[in-house]
CSV table of C-alpha atoms in Angstrom, one decimal:
chain,number,residue,atom,x,y,z
A,1,MET,CA,23.0,13.9,9.2
A,2,TYR,CA,22.8,17.5,9.8
A,3,CYS,CA,25.4,19.5,7.5
A,4,GLY,CA,24.5,23.1,8.8
A,5,VAL,CA,22.4,23.8,5.7
A,6,ARG,CA,18.7,24.4,6.1
A,7,LYS,CA,16.3,23.8,3.3
A,8,SER,CA,13.9,25.4,2.5
A,9,ARG,CA,10.1,24.1,2.6
A,10,SER,CA,10.2,24.0,-1.0
A,11,GLU,CA,13.0,22.2,-1.3
A,12,ILE,CA,11.6,19.8,1.6
A,13,ALA,CA,8.2,19.1,0.1
A,14,MET,CA,10.0,18.3,-3.7
A,15,GLU,CA,12.6,16.0,-2.0
A,16,MET,CA,8.9,14.5,-0.3
A,17,MET,CA,7.0,14.5,-3.6
A,18,ILE,CA,10.4,12.7,-5.7
A,19,ILE,CA,10.0,10.0,-2.6
A,20,MET,CA,6.4,9.5,-2.3
A,21,PHE,CA,6.4,9.1,-6.4
A,22,SER,CA,9.6,7.2,-7.0
A,23,PRO,CA,7.1,3.8,-7.4
A,24,VAL,CA,5.4,5.6,-10.1
A,25,PHE,CA,8.5,7.1,-12.0
A,26,ALA,CA,9.9,3.6,-11.4
A,27,LEU,CA,7.1,2.4,-14.0
A,28,ALA,CA,9.0,3.9,-16.9
A,29,LEU,CA,11.3,1.1,-16.3
A,30,PHE,CA,8.9,-1.3,-18.1
A,31,LEU,CA,8.6,0.8,-20.8
A,32,PHE,CA,12.5,0.3,-21.4
A,33,LEU,CA,13.2,-2.8,-20.3
A,34,PRO,CA,11.8,-6.6,-20.8
A,35,PHE,CA,9.3,-7.4,-18.7
A,36,TRP,CA,11.0,-9.7,-16.7
A,37,THR,CA,14.0,-7.5,-16.1
A,38,ALA,CA,11.8,-5.0,-15.1
A,39,VAL,CA,9.9,-6.7,-12.6
A,40,PRO,CA,12.9,-7.3,-9.9
A,41,ILE,CA,14.1,-4.0,-10.0
A,42,TYR,CA,10.8,-2.5,-9.8
A,43,ILE,CA,9.6,-4.5,-6.5
A,44,PRO,CA,12.4,-2.8,-4.3
A,45,ILE,CA,11.2,0.3,-5.2
A,46,PHE,CA,7.5,-0.3,-5.0
A,47,ILE,CA,8.6,-1.6,-1.5
A,48,TYR,CA,11.2,1.2,-0.7
A,49,GLY,CA,8.0,3.4,-2.1
A,50,VAL,CA,5.3,2.2,0.1
A,51,ILE,CA,7.6,2.1,3.4
A,52,VAL,CA,8.5,5.7,3.0
A,53,ASN,CA,4.8,7.0,2.4
A,54,PHE,CA,3.8,5.2,5.6
A,55,LYS,CA,6.2,6.8,7.9
A,56,MET,CA,6.0,10.3,6.1
A,57,MET,CA,1.7,9.8,6.8
A,58,LYS,CA,2.4,8.5,10.6
A,59,SER,CA,4.5,11.5,11.2
A,60,MET,CA,2.5,14.3,9.8
A,61,LYS,CA,-0.3,13.0,12.3
A,62,LEU,CA,2.2,13.9,15.3
A,63,PRO,CA,1.5,16.7,17.4
A,64,VAL,CA,3.7,20.0,16.6
A,65,ARG,CA,6.2,20.2,19.0
A,66,THR,CA,7.5,23.6,18.7
A,67,GLY,CA,7.7,27.4,20.3
A,68,LEU,CA,7.8,27.5,24.0
A,69,GLU,CA,5.3,24.5,24.4
A,70,GLU,CA,8.4,22.7,23.4
A,71,MET,CA,10.9,24.3,26.0
A,72,ILE,CA,8.7,24.2,29.5
A,73,GLY,CA,10.4,22.2,31.5
A,74,GLN,CA,13.7,21.6,29.5
A,75,GLU,CA,17.2,23.2,31.2
A,76,ALA,CA,18.8,26.3,30.3
A,77,VAL,CA,21.7,28.0,31.0
A,78,VAL,CA,21.8,31.7,32.6
A,79,ILE,CA,24.0,33.5,30.4
A,80,ALA,CA,23.5,36.7,32.1
A,81,ASP,CA,22.4,37.4,36.0
A,82,ILE,CA,18.8,36.8,36.8
A,83,ASP,CA,17.4,39.4,39.3
A,84,PRO,CA,15.0,39.6,38.9
A,85,GLU,CA,15.4,39.4,34.9
A,86,GLY,CA,18.2,38.0,32.8
A,87,LYS,CA,18.7,35.7,29.7
A,88,VAL,CA,19.2,32.5,29.2
A,89,ARG,CA,20.6,30.1,26.5
A,90,ILE,CA,18.3,27.6,25.4
A,91,LYS,CA,19.2,25.2,22.2
A,92,ASP,CA,21.4,27.9,20.9
A,93,GLU,CA,18.7,30.6,21.3
A,94,ILE,CA,18.8,33.5,23.6
A,95,TRP,CA,15.8,34.4,25.8
A,96,ALA,CA,14.8,36.7,28.3
A,97,SER,CA,13.8,35.2,31.7
A,98,THR,CA,12.4,35.9,35.2
A,99,ALA,CA,12.6,34.0,38.1
A,100,LYS,CA,9.8,34.1,40.9
A,101,GLY,CA,11.9,35.9,44.4
A,102,GLU,CA,15.1,34.0,43.4
A,103,ARG,CA,18.8,34.9,42.1
A,104,PHE,CA,20.4,33.1,39.4
A,105,GLU,CA,24.5,33.7,38.5
A,106,GLN,CA,26.0,33.4,35.1
A,107,GLY,CA,27.0,29.9,34.0
A,108,GLU,CA,23.9,28.0,36.4
A,109,ILE,CA,21.4,25.8,35.0
A,110,VAL,CA,17.8,26.5,35.8
A,111,LYS,CA,14.7,25.0,34.8
A,112,ILE,CA,12.0,26.6,32.6
A,113,VAL,CA,8.5,26.5,34.2
A,114,GLY,CA,6.5,28.4,32.0
A,115,SER,CA,6.2,31.5,30.2
A,116,TRP,CA,5.1,35.4,30.7
A,117,GLY,CA,4.6,36.6,26.8
A,118,LEU,CA,7.9,36.3,25.5
A,119,LEU,CA,9.6,35.9,28.9
A,120,LEU,CA,10.6,32.8,30.4
A,121,VAL,CA,9.8,32.1,34.3
A,122,VAL,CA,12.7,29.6,35.2
A,123,GLU,CA,13.8,27.8,38.8
A,124,ASN,CA,16.4,26.5,40.4
A,125,THR,CA,17.0,22.7,39.2
A,126,LYS,CA,17.7,20.6,42.3
A,127,GLU,CA,21.3,20.3,41.8
A,128,ARG,CA,21.9,23.9,41.6
A,129,SER,CA,25.5,24.0,43.1
A,130,ASN,CA,26.7,21.1,41.2
A,131,THR,CA,25.4,22.1,37.8
A,132,ALA,CA,26.8,25.1,37.3
A,133,ILE,CA,28.7,26.2,34.0
A,134,LYS,CA,31.3,29.3,34.2
A,135,ASP,CA,32.8,31.1,31.0
A,136,LEU,CA,30.3,30.1,28.5
A,137,PRO,CA,31.0,32.2,25.4
A,138,ILE,CA,27.9,34.2,24.6
A,139,ARG,CA,26.8,33.8,20.9
């Protein structure tokens, strides 16, 4: 669960290393415990490590989905009238936007269809009049 605290890349990398090498660290059990006591403790740790390593390696092969490419096709809320340029909020970020010959008022929902530099190109959604959100706080 996300608690609002962002971790640095080095902290995330350290956690990944600890999880990935937990089966290796658990071999120390055999130094301190009798063999038949250490085996039942080590086997679940080993299985957990193998599953987590497999999932991490699988996730590292997924395509990166960040930036403008991820936003295209998503909906945003107009926070400053677009005529022809204005501002929209998408995922708690405020972006400059433009519309091709259309006007949108604050609170309307628009669809992101492309970008021009750092300017998002938007168009209306199908249910334009029914999806308006009024009086949104601007952060």
